[in-house]
Tab-separated table of C-alpha atoms in Angstrom:
chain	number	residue	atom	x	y	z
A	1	UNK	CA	-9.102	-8.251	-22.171
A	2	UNK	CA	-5.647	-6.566	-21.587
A	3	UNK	CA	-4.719	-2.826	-21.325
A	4	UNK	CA	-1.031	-1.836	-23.054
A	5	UNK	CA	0.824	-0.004	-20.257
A	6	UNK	CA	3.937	2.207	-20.893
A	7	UNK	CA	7.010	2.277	-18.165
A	8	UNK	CA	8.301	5.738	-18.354
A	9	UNK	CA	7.894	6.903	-22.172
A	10	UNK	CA	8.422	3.629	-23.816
A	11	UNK	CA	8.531	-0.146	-23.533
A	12	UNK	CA	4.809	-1.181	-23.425
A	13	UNK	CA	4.020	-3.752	-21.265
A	14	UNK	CA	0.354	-5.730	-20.642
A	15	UNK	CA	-1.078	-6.314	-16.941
A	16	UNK	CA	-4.744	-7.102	-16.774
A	17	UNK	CA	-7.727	-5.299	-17.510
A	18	UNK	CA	-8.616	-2.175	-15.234
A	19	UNK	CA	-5.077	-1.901	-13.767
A	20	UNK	CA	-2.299	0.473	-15.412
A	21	UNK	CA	1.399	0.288	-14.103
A	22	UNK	CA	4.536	2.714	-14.354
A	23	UNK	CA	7.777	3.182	-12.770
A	24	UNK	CA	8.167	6.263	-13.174
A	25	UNK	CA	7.764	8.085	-9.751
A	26	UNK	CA	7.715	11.176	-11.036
A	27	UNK	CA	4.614	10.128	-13.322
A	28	UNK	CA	3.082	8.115	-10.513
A	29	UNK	CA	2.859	11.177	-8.597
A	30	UNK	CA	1.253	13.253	-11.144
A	31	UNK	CA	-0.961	10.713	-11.859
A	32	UNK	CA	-1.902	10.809	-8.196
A	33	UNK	CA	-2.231	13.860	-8.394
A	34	UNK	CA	-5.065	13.881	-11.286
A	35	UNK	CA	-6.702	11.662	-8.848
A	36	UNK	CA	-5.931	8.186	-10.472
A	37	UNK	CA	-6.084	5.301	-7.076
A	38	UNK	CA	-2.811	4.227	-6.079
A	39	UNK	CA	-3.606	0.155	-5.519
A	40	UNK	CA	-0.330	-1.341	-5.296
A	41	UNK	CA	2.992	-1.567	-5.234
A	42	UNK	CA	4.751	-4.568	-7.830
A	43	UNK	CA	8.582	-5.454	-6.184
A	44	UNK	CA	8.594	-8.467	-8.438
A	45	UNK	CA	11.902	-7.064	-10.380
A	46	UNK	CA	14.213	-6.137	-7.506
A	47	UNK	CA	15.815	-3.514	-9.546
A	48	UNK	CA	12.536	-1.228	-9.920
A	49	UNK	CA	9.251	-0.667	-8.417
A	50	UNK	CA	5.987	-0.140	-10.316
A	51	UNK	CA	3.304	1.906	-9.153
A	52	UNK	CA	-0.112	0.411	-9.772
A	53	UNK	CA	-3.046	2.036	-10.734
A	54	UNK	CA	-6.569	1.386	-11.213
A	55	UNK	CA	-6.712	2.525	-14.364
A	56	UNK	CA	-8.737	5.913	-15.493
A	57	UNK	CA	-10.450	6.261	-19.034
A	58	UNK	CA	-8.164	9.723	-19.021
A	59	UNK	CA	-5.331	8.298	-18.355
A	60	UNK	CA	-3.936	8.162	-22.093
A	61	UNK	CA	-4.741	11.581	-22.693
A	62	UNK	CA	-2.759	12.226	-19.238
A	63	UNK	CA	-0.220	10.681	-20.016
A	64	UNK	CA	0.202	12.131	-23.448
A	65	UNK	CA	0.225	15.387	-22.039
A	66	UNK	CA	2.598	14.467	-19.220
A	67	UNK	CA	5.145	13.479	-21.897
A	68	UNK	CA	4.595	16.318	-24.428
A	69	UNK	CA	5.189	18.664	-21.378
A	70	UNK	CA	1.528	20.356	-21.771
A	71	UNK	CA	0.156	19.197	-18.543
A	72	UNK	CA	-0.137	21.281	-15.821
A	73	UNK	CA	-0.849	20.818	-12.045
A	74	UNK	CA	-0.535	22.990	-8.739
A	75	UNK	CA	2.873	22.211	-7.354
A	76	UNK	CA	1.321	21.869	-3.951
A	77	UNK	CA	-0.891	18.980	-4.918
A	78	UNK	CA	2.038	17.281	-7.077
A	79	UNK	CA	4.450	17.887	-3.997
A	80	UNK	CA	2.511	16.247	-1.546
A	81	UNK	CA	1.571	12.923	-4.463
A	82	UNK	CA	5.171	13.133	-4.767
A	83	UNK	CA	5.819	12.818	-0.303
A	84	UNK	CA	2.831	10.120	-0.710
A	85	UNK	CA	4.602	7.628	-2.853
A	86	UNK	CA	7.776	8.045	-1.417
A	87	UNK	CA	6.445	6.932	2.217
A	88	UNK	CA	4.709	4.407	0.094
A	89	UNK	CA	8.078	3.056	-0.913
A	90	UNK	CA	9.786	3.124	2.590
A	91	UNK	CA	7.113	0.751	4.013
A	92	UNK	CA	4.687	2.688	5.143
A	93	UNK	CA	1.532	1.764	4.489
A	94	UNK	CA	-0.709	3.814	1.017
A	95	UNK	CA	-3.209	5.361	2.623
């Protein structure tokens, strides 16, 4: 089975089952955030970076929140998600 993923607000894309993928940083961290389990890191395209997720059954209602600009966090928490992928990206390791 496959699971439709969405980079940023459009262009769905299908990874396997159980696994949800974005490039959007700014997404990634909220979804961090929510408590969604950063797995991974995808440099195949060396022009972007997804962020890879085991995927959450609330995810689509996240994310259609996120995008309607209804979803709301404490800074705090979306701050540090936020410092967490970036040292993430820098090669540090994502725990």
């Amino acid at each position: 089975m496959q699971t439709e993923i969405a980079l940023a607000a459009t262009a769905p894309i299908v990874v396997p089952d159980g696994k949800f993928a974005t490039s959007d940083i700014y997404f990634a961290a909220t979804l961090i955030a929510l408590g969604m389990e950063l797995i991974g890191l995808d440099r195949a395209d060396p022009q972007r970076v997804r962020f890879v997720f085991a995927d959450d059954d609330e995810r689509p209602e996240w994310r259609r929140l996120y995008f309607s600009g209804r979803l709301r966090l404490d800074p705090l928490i979306l701050m540090n998600s936020l410092k967490a992928l970036k040292h993430a990206l820098y090669g540090h390791d994502l725990a």
